[in-house]
Amino acid sequence: MLSALKAHLEKKEITLLVGARQVGKTTLLKALQEELKREEKPFLFYNLDYAPHFELFQTQRRFV
């Protein structure tokens, strides 16, 4: 799964990782974040369980 996420990052799209609670989404993203840090590539991480982050995604205008 990590390689699929990493491959998708080459596209000019936003990648959203969604799924049920406790299935490893955060663990997967933290592993990806560590790889990107080593490669000195930018990385933004939003947690939609965190109210201020969730608010950003209520409308496209708010997010952009």
mmCIF file of N, CA and C in Angstrom:
data_model
loop_
_atom_site.group_PDB
_atom_site.id
_atom_site.type_symbol
_atom_site.label_atom_id
_atom_site.label_comp_id
_atom_site.label_asym_id
_atom_site.label_seq_id
_atom_site.Cartn_x
_atom_site.Cartn_y
_atom_site.Cartn_z
ATOM 1 N N MET A 1 0.821 -1.198 0.000
ATOM 2 C CA MET A 1 0.000 0.000 0.000
ATOM 3 C C MET A 1 0.860 1.255 0.000
ATOM 4 N N LEU A 2 1.975 1.233 0.707
ATOM 5 C CA LEU A 2 2.859 2.391 0.773
ATOM 6 C C LEU A 2 3.371 2.753 -0.617
ATOM 7 N N SER A 3 3.750 1.768 -1.398
ATOM 8 C CA SER A 3 4.253 2.042 -2.751
ATOM 9 C C SER A 3 3.156 2.617 -3.639
ATOM 10 N N ALA A 4 1.913 2.176 -3.470
ATOM 11 C CA ALA A 4 0.797 2.714 -4.256
ATOM 12 C C ALA A 4 0.558 4.179 -3.900
ATOM 13 N N LEU A 5 0.607 4.498 -2.627
ATOM 14 C CA LEU A 5 0.448 5.894 -2.209
ATOM 15 C C LEU A 5 1.571 6.751 -2.757
ATOM 16 N N LYS A 6 2.770 6.263 -2.656
ATOM 17 C CA LYS A 6 3.932 7.010 -3.127
ATOM 18 C C LYS A 6 3.842 7.244 -4.638
ATOM 19 N N ALA A 7 3.409 6.248 -5.388
ATOM 20 C CA ALA A 7 3.249 6.390 -6.838
ATOM 21 C C ALA A 7 2.194 7.436 -7.167
ATOM 22 N N HIS A 8 1.131 7.476 -6.390
ATOM 23 C CA HIS A 8 0.058 8.448 -6.637
ATOM 24 C C HIS A 8 0.520 9.878 -6.396
ATOM 25 N N LEU A 9 1.506 10.065 -5.556
ATOM 26 C CA LEU A 9 1.989 11.406 -5.248
ATOM 27 C C LEU A 9 2.609 12.103 -6.459
ATOM 28 N N GLU A 10 2.964 11.349 -7.475
ATOM 29 C CA GLU A 10 3.519 11.937 -8.689
ATOM 30 C C GLU A 10 2.453 12.683 -9.485
ATOM 31 N N LYS A 11 1.186 12.408 -9.217
ATOM 32 C CA LYS A 11 0.076 13.065 -9.911
ATOM 33 C C LYS A 11 -0.196 14.412 -9.257
ATOM 34 N N LYS A 12 -0.720 15.342 -10.027
ATOM 35 C CA LYS A 12 -1.041 16.664 -9.498
ATOM 36 C C LYS A 12 -2.459 16.655 -8.932
ATOM 37 N N GLU A 13 -2.681 15.815 -7.970
ATOM 38 C CA GLU A 13 -3.966 15.683 -7.300
ATOM 39 C C GLU A 13 -3.731 15.607 -5.807
ATOM 40 N N ILE A 14 -4.747 15.914 -5.058
ATOM 41 C CA ILE A 14 -4.685 15.731 -3.611
ATOM 42 C C ILE A 14 -5.028 14.277 -3.319
ATOM 43 N N THR A 15 -4.274 13.658 -2.456
ATOM 44 C CA THR A 15 -4.525 12.272 -2.071
ATOM 45 C C THR A 15 -5.212 12.262 -0.714
ATOM 46 N N LEU A 16 -6.366 11.649 -0.640
ATOM 47 C CA LEU A 16 -7.071 11.483 0.628
ATOM 48 C C LEU A 16 -7.068 10.007 0.967
ATOM 49 N N LEU A 17 -6.704 9.700 2.177
ATOM 50 C CA LEU A 17 -6.721 8.324 2.648
ATOM 51 C C LEU A 17 -7.857 8.209 3.651
ATOM 52 N N VAL A 18 -8.844 7.423 3.316
ATOM 53 C CA VAL A 18 -10.012 7.271 4.177
ATOM 54 C C VAL A 18 -10.213 5.798 4.501
ATOM 55 N N GLY A 19 -10.880 5.556 5.602
ATOM 56 C CA GLY A 19 -11.176 4.186 5.994
ATOM 57 C C GLY A 19 -11.706 4.137 7.414
ATOM 58 N N ALA A 20 -12.094 2.973 7.822
ATOM 59 C CA ALA A 20 -12.627 2.772 9.171
ATOM 60 C C ALA A 20 -11.565 3.112 10.223
ATOM 61 N N ARG A 21 -12.022 3.326 11.417
ATOM 62 C CA ARG A 21 -11.099 3.614 12.522
ATOM 63 C C ARG A 21 -10.245 2.389 12.829
ATOM 64 N N GLN A 22 -9.009 2.660 13.248
ATOM 65 C CA GLN A 22 -8.111 1.616 13.742
ATOM 66 C C GLN A 22 -7.659 0.606 12.676
ATOM 67 N N VAL A 23 -7.587 1.038 11.406
ATOM 68 C CA VAL A 23 -7.128 0.105 10.366
ATOM 69 C C VAL A 23 -5.703 0.396 9.902
ATOM 70 N N GLY A 24 -5.074 1.471 10.435
ATOM 71 C CA GLY A 24 -3.678 1.743 10.114
ATOM 72 C C GLY A 24 -3.426 2.926 9.194
ATOM 73 N N LYS A 25 -4.425 3.775 8.996
ATOM 74 C CA LYS A 25 -4.250 4.945 8.114
ATOM 75 C C LYS A 25 -3.135 5.851 8.608
ATOM 76 N N THR A 26 -3.156 6.203 9.868
ATOM 77 C CA THR A 26 -2.148 7.097 10.426
ATOM 78 C C THR A 26 -0.775 6.436 10.405
ATOM 79 N N THR A 27 -0.702 5.167 10.723
ATOM 80 C CA THR A 27 0.569 4.446 10.699
ATOM 81 C C THR A 27 1.159 4.461 9.292
ATOM 82 N N LEU A 28 0.323 4.222 8.300
ATOM 83 C CA LEU A 28 0.767 4.235 6.907
ATOM 84 C C LEU A 28 1.259 5.623 6.502
ATOM 85 N N LEU A 29 0.509 6.649 6.866
ATOM 86 C CA LEU A 29 0.911 8.010 6.508
ATOM 87 C C LEU A 29 2.183 8.449 7.222
ATOM 88 N N LYS A 30 2.357 8.022 8.444
ATOM 89 C CA LYS A 30 3.594 8.371 9.155
ATOM 90 C C LYS A 30 4.804 7.698 8.509
ATOM 91 N N ALA A 31 4.634 6.470 8.030
ATOM 92 C CA ALA A 31 5.720 5.787 7.313
ATOM 93 C C ALA A 31 6.029 6.536 6.017
ATOM 94 N N LEU A 32 4.994 6.953 5.305
ATOM 95 C CA LEU A 32 5.182 7.727 4.076
ATOM 96 C C LEU A 32 5.855 9.061 4.380
ATOM 97 N N GLN A 33 5.430 9.707 5.444
ATOM 98 C CA GLN A 33 6.022 10.980 5.846
ATOM 99 C C GLN A 33 7.521 10.828 6.117
ATOM 100 N N GLU A 34 7.913 9.767 6.784
ATOM 101 C CA GLU A 34 9.331 9.532 7.074
ATOM 102 C C GLU A 34 10.134 9.345 5.786
ATOM 103 N N GLU A 35 9.571 8.606 4.831
ATOM 104 C CA GLU A 35 10.257 8.419 3.549
ATOM 105 C C GLU A 35 10.413 9.747 2.823
ATOM 106 N N LEU A 36 9.352 10.536 2.820
ATOM 107 C CA LEU A 36 9.408 11.823 2.122
ATOM 108 C C LEU A 36 10.373 12.791 2.804
ATOM 109 N N LYS A 37 10.440 12.738 4.121
ATOM 110 C CA LYS A 37 11.413 13.571 4.845
ATOM 111 C C LYS A 37 12.835 13.208 4.436
ATOM 112 N N ARG A 38 13.120 11.900 4.369
ATOM 113 C CA ARG A 38 14.454 11.451 3.963
ATOM 114 C C ARG A 38 14.795 11.919 2.553
ATOM 115 N N GLU A 39 13.781 11.986 1.703
ATOM 116 C CA GLU A 39 13.982 12.425 0.319
ATOM 117 C C GLU A 39 13.871 13.946 0.178
ATOM 118 N N GLU A 40 13.652 14.621 1.302
ATOM 119 C CA GLU A 40 13.492 16.079 1.347
ATOM 120 C C GLU A 40 12.382 16.573 0.430
ATOM 121 N N LYS A 41 11.259 15.855 0.459
ATOM 122 C CA LYS A 41 10.082 16.236 -0.316
ATOM 123 C C LYS A 41 9.035 16.804 0.636
ATOM 124 N N PRO A 42 8.232 17.764 0.160
ATOM 125 C CA PRO A 42 7.216 18.371 1.029
ATOM 126 C C PRO A 42 6.087 17.394 1.352
ATOM 127 N N PHE A 43 5.451 17.620 2.496
ATOM 128 C CA PHE A 43 4.400 16.725 2.956
ATOM 129 C C PHE A 43 3.461 17.501 3.868
ATOM 130 N N LEU A 44 2.174 17.442 3.603
ATOM 131 C CA LEU A 44 1.166 18.021 4.494
ATOM 132 C C LEU A 44 0.309 16.885 5.034
ATOM 133 N N PHE A 45 0.033 16.933 6.302
ATOM 134 C CA PHE A 45 -0.751 15.885 6.960
ATOM 135 C C PHE A 45 -1.920 16.548 7.672
ATOM 136 N N TYR A 46 -3.120 16.200 7.292
ATOM 137 C CA TYR A 46 -4.325 16.699 7.946
ATOM 138 C C TYR A 46 -5.041 15.526 8.586
ATOM 139 N N ASN A 47 -5.477 15.702 9.807
ATOM 140 C CA ASN A 47 -6.235 14.686 10.521
ATOM 141 C C ASN A 47 -7.653 15.222 10.691
ATOM 142 N N LEU A 48 -8.605 14.623 9.996
ATOM 143 C CA LEU A 48 -9.971 15.153 10.023
ATOM 144 C C LEU A 48 -10.717 14.818 11.309
ATOM 145 N N ASP A 49 -10.083 14.105 12.235
ATOM 146 C CA ASP A 49 -10.644 13.945 13.570
ATOM 147 C C ASP A 49 -10.357 15.193 14.409
ATOM 148 N N TYR A 50 -9.443 16.028 13.939
ATOM 149 C CA TYR A 50 -9.057 17.271 14.613
ATOM 150 C C TYR A 50 -9.914 18.394 14.029
ATOM 151 N N ALA A 51 -10.759 19.012 14.867
ATOM 152 C CA ALA A 51 -11.778 19.955 14.402
ATOM 153 C C ALA A 51 -11.240 21.060 13.479
ATOM 154 N N PRO A 52 -10.127 21.745 13.803
ATOM 155 C CA PRO A 52 -9.653 22.786 12.874
ATOM 156 C C PRO A 52 -9.284 22.246 11.490
ATOM 157 N N HIS A 53 -8.755 21.030 11.424
ATOM 158 C CA HIS A 53 -8.448 20.435 10.120
ATOM 159 C C HIS A 53 -9.748 20.078 9.398
ATOM 160 N N PHE A 54 -10.693 19.501 10.120
ATOM 161 C CA PHE A 54 -11.974 19.112 9.533
ATOM 162 C C PHE A 54 -12.670 20.317 8.912
ATOM 163 N N GLU A 55 -12.620 21.445 9.601
ATOM 164 C CA GLU A 55 -13.255 22.663 9.099
ATOM 165 C C GLU A 55 -12.689 23.082 7.750
ATOM 166 N N LEU A 56 -11.397 22.864 7.522
ATOM 167 C CA LEU A 56 -10.780 23.243 6.248
ATOM 168 C C LEU A 56 -11.395 22.510 5.070
ATOM 169 N N PHE A 57 -11.925 21.320 5.304
ATOM 170 C CA PHE A 57 -12.423 20.491 4.221
ATOM 171 C C PHE A 57 -13.936 20.586 4.028
ATOM 172 N N GLN A 58 -14.565 21.531 4.686
ATOM 173 C CA GLN A 58 -16.014 21.666 4.542
ATOM 174 C C GLN A 58 -16.410 22.210 3.176
ATOM 175 N N THR A 59 -15.559 23.058 2.589
ATOM 176 C CA THR A 59 -15.792 23.553 1.234
ATOM 177 C C THR A 59 -14.451 23.647 0.512
ATOM 178 N N GLN A 60 -14.501 23.572 -0.799
ATOM 179 C CA GLN A 60 -13.276 23.677 -1.572
ATOM 180 C C GLN A 60 -12.657 25.073 -1.392
ATOM 181 N N ARG A 61 -13.496 26.096 -1.349
ATOM 182 C CA ARG A 61 -13.013 27.469 -1.168
ATOM 183 C C ARG A 61 -12.233 27.598 0.137
ATOM 184 N N ARG A 62 -12.743 27.019 1.202
ATOM 185 C CA ARG A 62 -12.090 27.104 2.509
ATOM 186 C C ARG A 62 -10.745 26.387 2.478
ATOM 187 N N PHE A 63 -10.701 25.239 1.827
ATOM 188 C CA PHE A 63 -9.462 24.481 1.771
ATOM 189 C C PHE A 63 -8.383 25.202 0.973
ATOM 190 N N VAL A 64 -8.769 25.711 -0.197
ATOM 191 C CA VAL A 64 -7.790 26.379 -1.061
ATOM 192 C C VAL A 64 -7.399 27.694 -0.438
#
